[in-house]
mmCIF file of C-alpha atoms in Angstrom:
data_model
loop_
_atom_site.group_PDB
_atom_site.id
_atom_site.type_symbol
_atom_site.label_atom_id
_atom_site.label_comp_id
_atom_site.label_asym_id
_atom_site.label_seq_id
_atom_site.Cartn_x
_atom_site.Cartn_y
_atom_site.Cartn_z
ATOM 1 C CA MET A 1 -1.069 -22.074 59.073
ATOM 2 C CA ARG A 2 -3.206 -19.183 57.218
ATOM 3 C CA ASP A 3 -6.570 -19.938 58.574
ATOM 4 C CA PHE A 4 -7.045 -18.793 62.275
ATOM 5 C CA VAL A 5 -8.767 -16.451 64.624
ATOM 6 C CA CYS A 6 -7.100 -13.777 66.852
ATOM 7 C CA HIS A 7 -8.341 -12.291 69.936
ATOM 8 C CA GLY A 8 -7.460 -9.192 71.245
ATOM 9 C CA ASP A 9 -8.003 -5.637 71.069
ATOM 10 C CA ILE A 10 -8.176 -4.594 67.392
ATOM 11 C CA LEU A 11 -7.579 -1.141 65.734
ATOM 12 C CA PHE A 12 -7.147 0.361 62.137
ATOM 13 C CA ALA A 13 -7.835 3.392 60.322
ATOM 14 C CA ARG A 14 -10.446 3.032 57.516
ATOM 15 C CA GLU A 15 -10.416 6.717 56.692
ATOM 16 C CA ALA A 16 -8.410 9.540 57.938
ATOM 17 C CA ASP A 17 -10.782 11.073 60.679
ATOM 18 C CA ALA A 18 -10.827 8.190 62.793
ATOM 19 C CA LEU A 19 -9.847 4.876 64.266
ATOM 20 C CA GLU A 20 -11.908 1.860 64.399
ATOM 21 C CA VAL A 21 -11.779 -0.101 67.538
ATOM 22 C CA TYR A 22 -12.918 -3.553 68.450
ATOM 23 C CA GLU A 23 -12.432 -4.315 72.137
ATOM 24 C CA SER A 24 -11.869 -7.838 72.773
ATOM 25 C CA GLY A 25 -12.986 -8.678 69.584
ATOM 26 C CA TYR A 26 -12.196 -11.808 67.356
ATOM 27 C CA LEU A 27 -10.546 -11.480 64.040
ATOM 28 C CA VAL A 28 -10.770 -14.200 61.323
ATOM 29 C CA VAL A 29 -8.026 -15.060 58.989
ATOM 30 C CA GLN A 30 -8.832 -17.037 56.017
ATOM 31 C CA GLU A 31 -6.310 -17.718 53.356
ATOM 32 C CA GLY A 32 -3.998 -15.153 54.922
ATOM 33 C CA ARG A 33 -6.658 -12.667 54.542
ATOM 34 C CA VAL A 34 -9.009 -10.949 56.985
ATOM 35 C CA GLU A 35 -12.373 -12.660 56.603
ATOM 36 C CA GLY A 36 -13.962 -10.434 59.243
ATOM 37 C CA ILE A 37 -13.906 -9.102 62.916
ATOM 38 C CA TYR A 38 -16.657 -10.101 65.538
ATOM 39 C CA PRO A 39 -17.790 -9.717 69.155
ATOM 40 C CA VAL A 40 -17.795 -13.643 69.252
ATOM 41 C CA ILE A 41 -16.415 -16.401 67.049
ATOM 42 C CA PRO A 42 -19.296 -17.358 64.837
ATOM 43 C CA GLU A 43 -20.068 -20.785 64.418
ATOM 44 C CA LYS A 44 -18.779 -21.941 61.137
ATOM 45 C CA PHE A 45 -15.212 -20.750 62.578
ATOM 46 C CA GLU A 46 -15.250 -22.326 65.891
ATOM 47 C CA ASN A 47 -13.074 -25.101 64.828
ATOM 48 C CA PHE A 48 -10.030 -22.744 63.512
ATOM 49 C CA PRO A 49 -7.098 -22.368 65.898
ATOM 50 C CA ARG A 50 -7.092 -19.427 68.105
ATOM 51 C CA LYS A 51 -4.370 -17.043 68.986
ATOM 52 C CA ASP A 52 -5.416 -15.209 72.096
ATOM 53 C CA TYR A 53 -3.500 -12.142 72.996
ATOM 54 C CA GLY A 54 -5.649 -10.865 75.870
ATOM 55 C CA ARG A 55 -5.607 -7.294 75.635
ATOM 56 C CA GLY A 56 -2.537 -7.282 73.371
ATOM 57 C CA LEU A 57 -3.473 -4.636 70.639
ATOM 58 C CA ILE A 58 -3.915 -5.811 66.981
ATOM 59 C CA ILE A 59 -2.948 -3.330 64.236
ATOM 60 C CA PRO A 60 -1.770 -3.210 60.348
ATOM 61 C CA ALA A 61 1.733 -3.644 59.727
ATOM 62 C CA PHE A 62 3.406 -0.021 58.662
ATOM 63 C CA THR A 63 4.184 1.046 55.151
ATOM 64 C CA ASP A 64 7.118 3.145 54.588
ATOM 65 C CA LEU A 65 7.107 4.959 51.157
ATOM 66 C CA HIS A 66 10.696 6.571 51.136
ATOM 67 C CA ILE A 67 13.888 4.431 52.227
ATOM 68 C CA HIS A 68 17.261 5.095 50.542
ATOM 69 C CA ALA A 69 18.396 1.336 51.557
ATOM 70 C CA SER A 70 22.208 2.353 50.928
ATOM 71 C CA GLN A 71 22.251 5.171 53.367
ATOM 72 C CA TYR A 72 21.248 2.922 56.354
ATOM 73 C CA VAL A 73 24.833 3.276 57.721
ATOM 74 C CA GLN A 74 24.703 6.780 57.718
ATOM 75 C CA ARG A 75 21.626 7.142 60.367
ATOM 76 C CA GLY A 76 22.297 9.889 62.800
ATOM 77 C CA ILE A 77 25.262 11.044 61.092
ATOM 78 C CA GLY A 78 25.817 14.805 59.817
ATOM 79 C CA MET A 79 22.518 15.808 60.779
ATOM 80 C CA ASP A 80 23.700 19.601 61.272
ATOM 81 C CA LYS A 81 24.160 19.766 57.502
ATOM 82 C CA LEU A 82 21.474 21.064 54.879
ATOM 83 C CA LEU A 83 20.686 18.697 52.025
ATOM 84 C CA PHE A 84 23.435 19.266 49.289
ATOM 85 C CA ASP A 85 26.301 19.565 52.104
ATOM 86 C CA TRP A 86 25.011 16.193 53.447
ATOM 87 C CA LEU A 87 24.696 14.708 50.026
ATOM 88 C CA ASN A 88 28.311 15.620 48.912
ATOM 89 C CA ASP A 89 30.013 15.084 52.546
ATOM 90 C CA TYR A 90 28.427 12.138 53.330
ATOM 91 C CA THR A 91 26.072 10.480 51.062
ATOM 92 C CA PHE A 92 27.841 10.283 47.730
ATOM 93 C CA PRO A 93 31.108 9.001 48.993
ATOM 94 C CA GLN A 94 29.182 6.241 50.905
ATOM 95 C CA GLU A 95 27.017 5.417 48.106
ATOM 96 C CA ALA A 96 29.878 4.584 45.860
ATOM 97 C CA ARG A 97 30.981 1.922 48.083
ATOM 98 C CA PHE A 98 28.136 -0.222 46.790
ATOM 99 C CA GLN A 99 29.980 -1.044 43.766
ATOM 100 C CA ASP A 100 31.531 -3.743 46.248
ATOM 101 C CA MET A 101 29.290 -6.439 46.941
ATOM 102 C CA SER A 102 31.085 -7.352 50.041
ATOM 103 C CA TYR A 103 30.099 -4.123 51.329
ATOM 104 C CA ALA A 104 26.447 -3.795 49.986
ATOM 105 C CA LYS A 105 25.362 -7.307 51.421
ATOM 106 C CA PRO A 106 25.669 -6.836 54.960
ATOM 107 C CA ILE A 107 24.186 -3.431 55.010
ATOM 108 C CA TYR A 108 21.147 -4.574 52.686
ATOM 109 C CA ASP A 109 20.736 -7.596 54.956
ATOM 110 C CA ALA A 110 20.599 -5.154 57.905
ATOM 111 C CA VAL A 111 17.791 -3.198 56.104
ATOM 112 C CA VAL A 112 15.693 -6.178 55.449
ATOM 113 C CA ARG A 113 16.335 -7.237 59.317
ATOM 114 C CA ASP A 114 15.162 -4.018 60.698
ATOM 115 C CA LEU A 115 12.175 -3.577 58.433
ATOM 116 C CA LEU A 116 11.020 -6.753 60.103
ATOM 117 C CA LEU A 117 11.985 -5.719 63.312
ATOM 118 C CA HIS A 118 9.926 -2.685 63.176
ATOM 119 C CA GLY A 119 6.918 -3.881 61.626
ATOM 120 C CA THR A 120 7.401 -2.183 58.219
ATOM 121 C CA PHE A 121 6.016 -4.879 55.762
ATOM 122 C CA HIS A 122 5.587 -2.469 52.820
ATOM 123 C CA ALA A 123 8.334 -0.415 51.438
ATOM 124 C CA SER A 124 9.571 1.824 48.577
ATOM 125 C CA LEU A 125 13.621 1.612 48.497
ATOM 126 C CA PHE A 126 16.218 3.546 46.856
ATOM 127 C CA THR A 127 19.232 1.651 46.170
ATOM 128 C CA THR A 128 22.470 3.107 44.001
ATOM 129 C CA ILE A 129 23.589 3.116 40.654
ATOM 130 C CA HIS A 130 24.995 0.027 40.891
ATOM 131 C CA TYR A 131 23.107 -3.246 39.378
ATOM 132 C CA ASP A 132 24.250 -6.137 41.188
ATOM 133 C CA ALA A 133 23.702 -4.444 44.735
ATOM 134 C CA SER A 134 20.405 -3.378 43.597
ATOM 135 C CA ASP A 135 19.467 -6.985 42.426
ATOM 136 C CA TYR A 136 20.819 -8.306 45.677
ATOM 137 C CA LEU A 137 18.272 -6.021 47.765
ATOM 138 C CA PHE A 138 15.444 -6.989 45.675
ATOM 139 C CA ARG A 139 16.058 -10.719 46.230
ATOM 140 C CA ALA A 140 16.489 -10.422 49.904
ATOM 141 C CA LEU A 141 13.191 -8.520 50.392
ATOM 142 C CA GLU A 142 11.462 -11.086 48.302
ATOM 143 C CA GLU A 143 13.024 -14.023 50.162
ATOM 144 C CA LYS A 144 11.126 -12.543 53.353
ATOM 145 C CA GLY A 145 8.047 -11.960 51.887
ATOM 146 C CA LEU A 146 7.877 -8.211 52.296
ATOM 147 C CA TYR A 147 6.071 -6.168 49.764
ATOM 148 C CA ALA A 148 8.078 -3.840 48.352
ATOM 149 C CA TYR A 149 9.132 -1.379 45.645
ATOM 150 C CA VAL A 150 12.697 -1.396 44.624
ATOM 151 C CA GLY A 151 14.685 0.839 42.359
ATOM 152 C CA LYS A 152 18.125 1.114 40.608
ATOM 153 C CA VAL A 153 18.610 5.042 40.969
ATOM 154 C CA ASN A 154 19.275 6.924 37.692
ATOM 155 C CA MET A 155 22.376 9.903 37.486
ATOM 156 C CA ASP A 156 23.869 11.144 34.735
ATOM 157 C CA MET A 157 24.822 14.698 35.246
ATOM 158 C CA ASN A 158 25.412 16.868 38.225
ATOM 159 C CA SER A 159 26.750 14.115 40.488
ATOM 160 C CA PRO A 160 30.151 13.149 41.187
ATOM 161 C CA ASP A 161 32.177 11.542 38.805
ATOM 162 C CA TYR A 162 32.565 8.300 40.842
ATOM 163 C CA LEU A 163 28.861 8.332 41.089
ATOM 164 C CA CYS A 164 27.949 9.623 37.417
ATOM 165 C CA GLU A 165 26.566 7.146 34.764
ATOM 166 C CA SER A 166 26.198 7.980 30.983
ATOM 167 C CA THR A 167 23.022 8.306 29.647
ATOM 168 C CA GLU A 168 23.132 5.032 27.651
ATOM 169 C CA GLU A 169 24.935 2.943 30.621
ATOM 170 C CA SER A 170 21.918 4.210 32.987
ATOM 171 C CA LEU A 171 19.141 3.092 30.446
ATOM 172 C CA ARG A 172 20.676 -0.038 29.455
ATOM 173 C CA GLN A 173 21.231 -1.196 33.191
ATOM 174 C CA THR A 174 17.759 0.082 34.258
ATOM 175 C CA GLU A 175 16.162 -2.183 31.452
ATOM 176 C CA ARG A 176 18.234 -4.854 32.445
ATOM 177 C CA PHE A 177 16.864 -4.567 35.763
ATOM 178 C CA LEU A 178 13.315 -4.492 34.773
ATOM 179 C CA ALA A 179 13.576 -7.322 32.369
ATOM 180 C CA GLU A 180 15.280 -9.688 34.920
ATOM 181 C CA HIS A 181 12.951 -8.307 38.003
ATOM 182 C CA PRO A 182 9.455 -8.741 36.378
ATOM 183 C CA GLY A 183 7.501 -8.056 39.615
ATOM 184 C CA THR A 184 5.520 -11.193 39.695
ATOM 185 C CA GLY A 185 5.998 -11.747 43.389
ATOM 186 C CA THR A 186 5.692 -9.484 46.454
ATOM 187 C CA VAL A 187 8.701 -7.259 45.229
ATOM 188 C CA LYS A 188 8.430 -5.080 42.142
ATOM 189 C CA PRO A 189 10.552 -2.897 40.236
ATOM 190 C CA VAL A 190 10.077 0.967 40.160
ATOM 191 C CA LEU A 191 12.081 3.595 37.874
ATOM 192 C CA THR A 192 14.104 5.996 40.430
ATOM 193 C CA PRO A 193 15.599 8.953 38.724
ATOM 194 C CA ARG A 194 16.980 10.240 42.188
ATOM 195 C CA PHE A 195 15.540 13.655 41.360
ATOM 196 C CA ALA A 196 15.472 15.951 38.200
ATOM 197 C CA PRO A 197 18.733 17.684 38.819
ATOM 198 C CA THR A 198 20.688 14.891 38.561
ATOM 199 C CA CYS A 199 19.069 13.196 35.598
ATOM 200 C CA SER A 200 19.062 14.844 31.981
ATOM 201 C CA GLU A 201 16.377 15.220 29.313
ATOM 202 C CA PRO A 202 17.430 12.468 27.224
ATOM 203 C CA LEU A 203 17.500 10.138 30.307
ATOM 204 C CA MET A 204 14.120 11.366 31.218
ATOM 205 C CA ARG A 205 12.968 10.532 28.068
ATOM 206 C CA GLY A 206 14.332 7.182 27.701
ATOM 207 C CA LEU A 207 12.882 6.088 31.404
ATOM 208 C CA GLY A 208 9.610 7.153 30.178
ATOM 209 C CA LYS A 209 9.550 4.890 27.261
ATOM 210 C CA LEU A 210 11.047 2.080 29.400
ATOM 211 C CA ALA A 211 8.136 2.930 31.974
ATOM 212 C CA GLY A 212 5.757 2.267 28.890
ATOM 213 C CA LYS A 213 7.528 -0.953 27.711
ATOM 214 C CA TYR A 214 7.607 -2.577 31.138
ATOM 215 C CA HIS A 215 4.642 -1.059 32.902
ATOM 216 C CA CYS A 216 6.417 0.181 35.786
ATOM 217 C CA GLY A 217 5.859 3.046 38.076
ATOM 218 C CA LEU A 218 7.979 5.926 39.568
ATOM 219 C CA GLN A 219 9.758 6.853 42.609
ATOM 220 C CA THR A 220 11.795 10.074 43.237
ATOM 221 C CA HIS A 221 11.935 13.298 45.195
ATOM 222 C CA LEU A 222 9.833 16.423 44.058
ATOM 223 C CA VAL A 223 9.906 20.005 45.308
ATOM 224 C CA GLU A 224 11.737 18.942 48.774
ATOM 225 C CA SER A 225 13.795 22.346 49.272
ATOM 226 C CA ARG A 226 13.320 26.007 47.460
ATOM 227 C CA ALA A 227 16.938 25.447 46.104
ATOM 228 C CA GLU A 228 16.079 22.130 44.394
ATOM 229 C CA LYS A 229 13.155 23.642 42.876
ATOM 230 C CA SER A 230 14.737 26.781 41.373
ATOM 231 C CA TRP A 231 17.857 24.551 40.508
ATOM 232 C CA THR A 232 15.445 21.937 38.540
ATOM 233 C CA LEU A 233 13.813 24.969 36.550
ATOM 234 C CA GLU A 234 16.853 26.563 35.712
ATOM 235 C CA LEU A 235 18.141 23.085 34.258
ATOM 236 C CA PHE A 236 14.976 22.245 32.447
ATOM 237 C CA LYS A 237 13.821 25.543 30.937
ATOM 238 C CA ASP A 238 11.201 24.480 28.622
ATOM 239 C CA TYR A 239 9.253 23.138 31.564
ATOM 240 C CA GLY A 240 6.664 25.129 33.853
ATOM 241 C CA SER A 241 7.130 22.856 36.942
ATOM 242 C CA ASP A 242 9.053 20.080 38.593
ATOM 243 C CA ALA A 243 6.309 17.501 38.163
ATOM 244 C CA GLU A 244 5.902 18.539 34.306
ATOM 245 C CA ILE A 245 9.279 16.881 33.505
ATOM 246 C CA TYR A 246 8.007 13.636 34.797
ATOM 247 C CA GLU A 247 4.457 14.187 33.137
ATOM 248 C CA ARG A 248 5.980 15.103 29.843
ATOM 249 C CA ASN A 249 8.383 12.466 29.628
ATOM 250 C CA GLY A 250 5.890 9.638 30.311
ATOM 251 C CA LEU A 251 6.898 8.485 33.659
ATOM 252 C CA LEU A 252 3.560 8.658 35.185
ATOM 253 C CA GLU A 253 1.011 6.529 33.065
ATOM 254 C CA ASN A 254 2.123 3.043 33.597
ATOM 255 C CA GLY A 255 2.190 2.385 37.558
ATOM 256 C CA PRO A 256 2.376 4.073 40.829
ATOM 257 C CA SER A 257 4.090 7.388 41.021
ATOM 258 C CA ILE A 258 5.508 7.891 44.519
ATOM 259 C CA PHE A 259 7.124 11.365 45.352
ATOM 260 C CA ALA A 260 9.049 12.223 48.327
ATOM 261 C CA HIS A 261 9.085 15.282 50.389
ATOM 262 C CA PHE A 262 6.661 17.581 48.302
ATOM 263 C CA ILE A 263 7.243 20.491 50.723
ATOM 264 C CA PHE A 264 7.069 23.543 48.220
ATOM 265 C CA PRO A 265 4.701 22.596 45.162
ATOM 266 C CA SER A 266 3.497 25.055 42.665
ATOM 267 C CA GLN A 267 -0.138 25.096 41.452
ATOM 268 C CA ALA A 268 1.100 23.297 38.440
ATOM 269 C CA ASP A 269 2.803 20.900 40.443
ATOM 270 C CA LEU A 270 -0.376 19.922 42.469
ATOM 271 C CA ASP A 271 -2.596 19.783 39.109
ATOM 272 C CA ILE A 272 -0.119 17.247 37.622
ATOM 273 C CA VAL A 273 0.228 14.911 40.687
ATOM 274 C CA LYS A 274 -3.340 15.134 41.165
ATOM 275 C CA ARG A 275 -4.198 14.084 37.552
ATOM 276 C CA ALA A 276 -1.869 11.257 37.998
ATOM 277 C CA ASP A 277 -3.322 9.857 41.372
ATOM 278 C CA SER A 278 0.258 9.984 42.725
ATOM 279 C CA THR A 279 1.184 9.610 46.405
ATOM 280 C CA MET A 280 3.204 12.123 48.544
ATOM 281 C CA VAL A 281 5.535 10.988 51.151
ATOM 282 C CA HIS A 282 6.007 12.746 54.444
ATOM 283 C CA CYS A 283 9.359 12.208 56.190
ATOM 284 C CA PRO A 284 9.118 14.052 59.410
ATOM 285 C CA ASP A 285 12.720 13.232 60.543
ATOM 286 C CA ALA A 286 14.367 13.843 57.699
ATOM 287 C CA THR A 287 12.425 17.190 57.207
ATOM 288 C CA THR A 288 14.105 18.611 60.591
ATOM 289 C CA ASN A 289 17.404 16.894 59.900
ATOM 290 C CA ILE A 290 18.580 17.992 56.478
ATOM 291 C CA ILE A 291 15.516 19.579 54.319
ATOM 292 C CA ALA A 292 14.199 22.586 56.461
ATOM 293 C CA GLY A 293 10.639 22.551 55.600
ATOM 294 C CA ILE A 294 7.729 21.168 56.668
ATOM 295 C CA MET A 295 5.110 19.577 54.290
ATOM 296 C CA PRO A 296 1.534 21.153 54.674
ATOM 297 C CA VAL A 297 -0.380 17.879 55.391
ATOM 298 C CA GLU A 298 -3.576 19.331 56.072
ATOM 299 C CA ARG A 299 -3.560 21.406 53.515
ATOM 300 C CA LEU A 300 -2.490 18.872 50.832
ATOM 301 C CA HIS A 301 -4.999 16.534 52.322
ATOM 302 C CA GLY A 302 -7.802 19.073 51.655
ATOM 303 C CA GLU A 303 -6.698 19.077 48.062
ATOM 304 C CA GLU A 304 -7.541 15.163 47.929
ATOM 305 C CA LEU A 305 -3.950 14.218 47.834
ATOM 306 C CA PRO A 306 -2.875 10.949 49.053
ATOM 307 C CA ILE A 307 -0.342 11.505 51.546
ATOM 308 C CA ALA A 308 1.740 8.628 53.291
ATOM 309 C CA LEU A 309 4.982 8.482 55.451
ATOM 310 C CA GLY A 310 8.617 7.363 55.341
ATOM 311 C CA THR A 311 11.678 7.302 57.390
ATOM 312 C CA ASP A 312 14.059 8.578 54.712
ATOM 313 C CA VAL A 313 16.617 6.606 56.436
ATOM 314 C CA GLY A 314 19.651 7.907 56.177
ATOM 315 C CA GLY A 315 18.137 11.316 56.278
ATOM 316 C CA GLY A 316 16.005 10.145 59.021
ATOM 317 C CA GLN A 317 17.575 8.511 62.020
ATOM 318 C CA GLY A 318 15.400 5.699 62.590
ATOM 319 C CA MET A 319 13.540 2.680 60.591
ATOM 320 C CA GLY A 320 10.452 2.864 62.964
ATOM 321 C CA VAL A 321 7.568 4.448 60.981
ATOM 322 C CA TYR A 322 5.660 4.354 63.955
ATOM 323 C CA ARG A 323 7.821 7.397 65.419
ATOM 324 C CA GLN A 324 7.087 9.295 62.088
ATOM 325 C CA ILE A 325 3.486 8.986 63.074
ATOM 326 C CA SER A 326 4.140 11.077 66.024
ATOM 327 C CA ARG A 327 6.802 13.313 64.362
ATOM 328 C CA ALA A 328 4.126 14.181 61.622
ATOM 329 C CA VAL A 329 1.647 15.358 64.306
ATOM 330 C CA GLN A 330 4.328 17.621 66.126
ATOM 331 C CA LEU A 331 5.488 19.148 62.977
ATOM 332 C CA SER A 332 1.954 19.843 61.951
ATOM 333 C CA LYS A 333 1.805 22.026 65.428
ATOM 334 C CA LEU A 334 4.632 23.814 64.609
ATOM 335 C CA LYS A 335 3.520 24.381 60.961
ATOM 336 C CA GLU A 336 0.157 25.956 62.025
ATOM 337 C CA PHE A 337 2.009 28.179 64.996
ATOM 338 C CA TYR A 338 4.359 29.571 62.526
ATOM 339 C CA GLU A 339 2.308 29.617 59.441
ATOM 340 C CA PRO A 340 -1.357 29.249 60.302
ATOM 341 C CA GLU A 341 -2.158 30.267 57.034
ATOM 342 C CA GLU A 342 -0.574 27.445 55.358
ATOM 343 C CA SER A 343 -1.610 24.314 57.247
ATOM 344 C CA LYS A 344 -3.597 23.297 60.257
ATOM 345 C CA THR A 345 -2.433 20.398 62.883
ATOM 346 C CA ILE A 346 -3.328 16.877 62.153
ATOM 347 C CA THR A 347 -4.801 14.345 64.543
ATOM 348 C CA PHE A 348 -3.061 11.008 65.754
ATOM 349 C CA PRO A 349 -5.699 9.066 63.542
ATOM 350 C CA HIS A 350 -5.119 10.864 60.481
ATOM 351 C CA ALA A 351 -1.196 10.215 60.904
ATOM 352 C CA PHE A 352 -1.775 6.631 61.838
ATOM 353 C CA TYR A 353 -3.600 6.513 58.851
ATOM 354 C CA MET A 354 -1.009 7.858 56.606
ATOM 355 C CA ALA A 355 1.311 5.084 57.833
ATOM 356 C CA THR A 356 -0.798 2.364 57.279
ATOM 357 C CA LYS A 357 -3.591 2.593 54.738
ATOM 358 C CA ALA A 358 -2.485 5.737 52.895
ATOM 359 C CA GLY A 359 1.005 4.123 52.167
ATOM 360 C CA GLY A 360 -0.736 0.686 51.400
ATOM 361 C CA ARG A 361 -2.506 2.039 48.606
ATOM 362 C CA VAL A 362 0.265 1.539 46.342
ATOM 363 C CA PHE A 363 0.301 -2.464 47.104
ATOM 364 C CA ASP A 364 -2.355 -4.689 46.947
ATOM 365 C CA HIS A 365 -4.754 -4.662 49.815
ATOM 366 C CA VAL A 366 -2.634 -3.806 52.627
ATOM 367 C CA GLY A 367 -2.098 -1.453 55.298
ATOM 368 C CA SER A 368 -6.102 -2.132 57.083
ATOM 369 C CA LEU A 369 -7.746 -4.882 58.841
ATOM 370 C CA GLU A 370 -11.050 -4.639 56.644
ATOM 371 C CA LYS A 371 -12.556 -7.456 55.038
ATOM 372 C CA GLY A 372 -10.255 -9.032 52.006
ATOM 373 C CA TYR A 373 -7.282 -7.344 53.277
ATOM 374 C CA ARG A 374 -3.916 -9.230 53.734
ATOM 375 C CA PHE A 375 -3.337 -10.170 57.504
ATOM 376 C CA ASN A 376 0.048 -7.873 57.377
ATOM 377 C CA ALA A 377 -0.259 -7.108 60.941
ATOM 378 C CA LEU A 378 1.398 -6.652 64.352
ATOM 379 C CA VAL A 379 0.374 -7.164 67.676
ATOM 380 C CA LEU A 380 1.690 -4.598 70.513
ATOM 381 C CA ASP A 381 1.674 -5.093 74.214
ATOM 382 C CA ASN A 382 3.400 -4.034 77.535
ATOM 383 C CA LEU A 383 2.365 -0.476 76.959
ATOM 384 C CA GLU A 384 0.301 0.450 80.018
ATOM 385 C CA ASP A 385 1.910 1.282 83.710
ATOM 386 C CA ALA A 386 0.891 -0.408 86.854
ATOM 387 C CA GLY A 387 -2.514 0.484 87.952
ATOM 388 C CA CYS A 388 -3.014 2.572 84.933
ATOM 389 C CA ILE A 389 -5.376 0.973 82.558
ATOM 390 C CA LEU A 390 -5.433 2.855 78.725
ATOM 391 C CA THR A 391 -7.887 2.457 76.065
ATOM 392 C CA PRO A 392 -6.699 0.876 72.953
ATOM 393 C CA VAL A 393 -6.332 4.411 71.177
ATOM 394 C CA GLU A 394 -4.224 5.538 74.054
ATOM 395 C CA ARG A 395 -1.947 2.187 73.554
ATOM 396 C CA ALA A 396 -1.552 3.147 69.885
ATOM 397 C CA GLU A 397 -0.532 6.348 70.629
ATOM 398 C CA ARG A 398 1.881 5.792 73.358
ATOM 399 C CA PHE A 399 3.123 3.189 71.389
ATOM 400 C CA CYS A 400 4.191 5.870 68.596
ATOM 401 C CA TYR A 401 5.512 8.193 70.933
ATOM 402 C CA THR A 402 7.360 6.211 73.617
ATOM 403 C CA GLY A 403 7.550 2.537 71.990
ATOM 404 C CA ASP A 404 10.051 0.599 70.184
ATOM 405 C CA GLU A 405 10.452 -2.823 68.429
ATOM 406 C CA ARG A 406 10.241 -4.452 72.190
ATOM 407 C CA ASN A 407 6.568 -3.684 72.323
ATOM 408 C CA ILE A 408 5.472 -5.738 68.952
ATOM 409 C CA VAL A 409 4.738 -9.630 70.161
ATOM 410 C CA ALA A 410 3.993 -10.911 67.293
ATOM 411 C CA ARG A 411 4.288 -10.206 63.465
ATOM 412 C CA PHE A 412 2.272 -11.588 60.512
ATOM 413 C CA ILE A 413 2.652 -11.488 56.837
ATOM 414 C CA ASP A 414 -0.185 -12.741 54.760
ATOM 415 C CA GLY A 415 -1.270 -14.696 57.855
ATOM 416 C CA LYS A 416 1.717 -16.306 58.380
ATOM 417 C CA GLU A 417 3.597 -15.522 61.709
ATOM 418 C CA ILE A 418 7.035 -14.239 61.397
ATOM 419 C CA HIS A 419 9.618 -15.246 64.194
ATOM 420 C CA LEU A 420 12.785 -13.202 63.861
#
């Protein structure tokens, strides 16, 4: 059933500065998309089936633009280490196990299940260097109708021997992945050089040629720590900034470019990502767990940079993007307190916008409940205490700070209700 009417309190963010609220509104879904929101049901839709959620809160489904699916089993482990020690002690040995499909399959099945459980219906995911496991995740996401970008990771230098490809093999397997996953459904392939220090210039150049041949985008990490930033420029001496490596090698011209963290950008980095209309991904939990820096969200927003949210599992410890909404507000307060010249506190509506419409921009009309958007949505309930009536905005905020998957009472993808 893709034509129906939903009744409830409707909330979404059209822009970053405010939430739009329709209390006791009627949202008409036609052919799986939002036809409109009305105070009463228009006569021409009176015969549509109705789903009455009372004071249930109808919101857009969430978008997570940075997940390491292979790190799912690392959630909450090694969180007292900084980035490079965490990678070497935990991440790389664990990722090497994805050569074994009996190990990879149940983990990737759990990732897909948890995305649905937590209301994240749009995501961008890293896998590992292993083709078969990457193929499995791609198909598992597509089978459930989730909207996603999936990338087989590239690493041909500065990586453990057991997790390092030759340049030729990395390019060959990447082209195979692109050719065998044309992205005609809801899931699309994306180029995924892990980050510049693990990818040689010939590999970057080859990936740029594949980007042009297959018209695909890019996901990677960018200026996520001071150590990574300085190391990158030591390795790529002929480049003026981290972002220039991707620009000069043709990786920003053929699809969306998604850059995780972007905490310590130079002006050159800013200029390049703005020219490419890239999307930056703020990952609050991972920032505090292993990276030790806070994205200056408000300042970058003032530069008109699109900023979305990501859990960065397993650097982040949970799959709920809604928790990153609250964390983003919290970290912006710390940023303003310690560096008032660098950034200001963001509002809850701004953070909610980052987790919905801002992240949804890299997909096709998802992340909002505006007319014409896909009805990829959640219904929330049981967020009030006895005798304490909250506004729709207050309930949305409470969910992001104290709620969990148990508060999601209905889920829709393309107008189809999903039952877990």
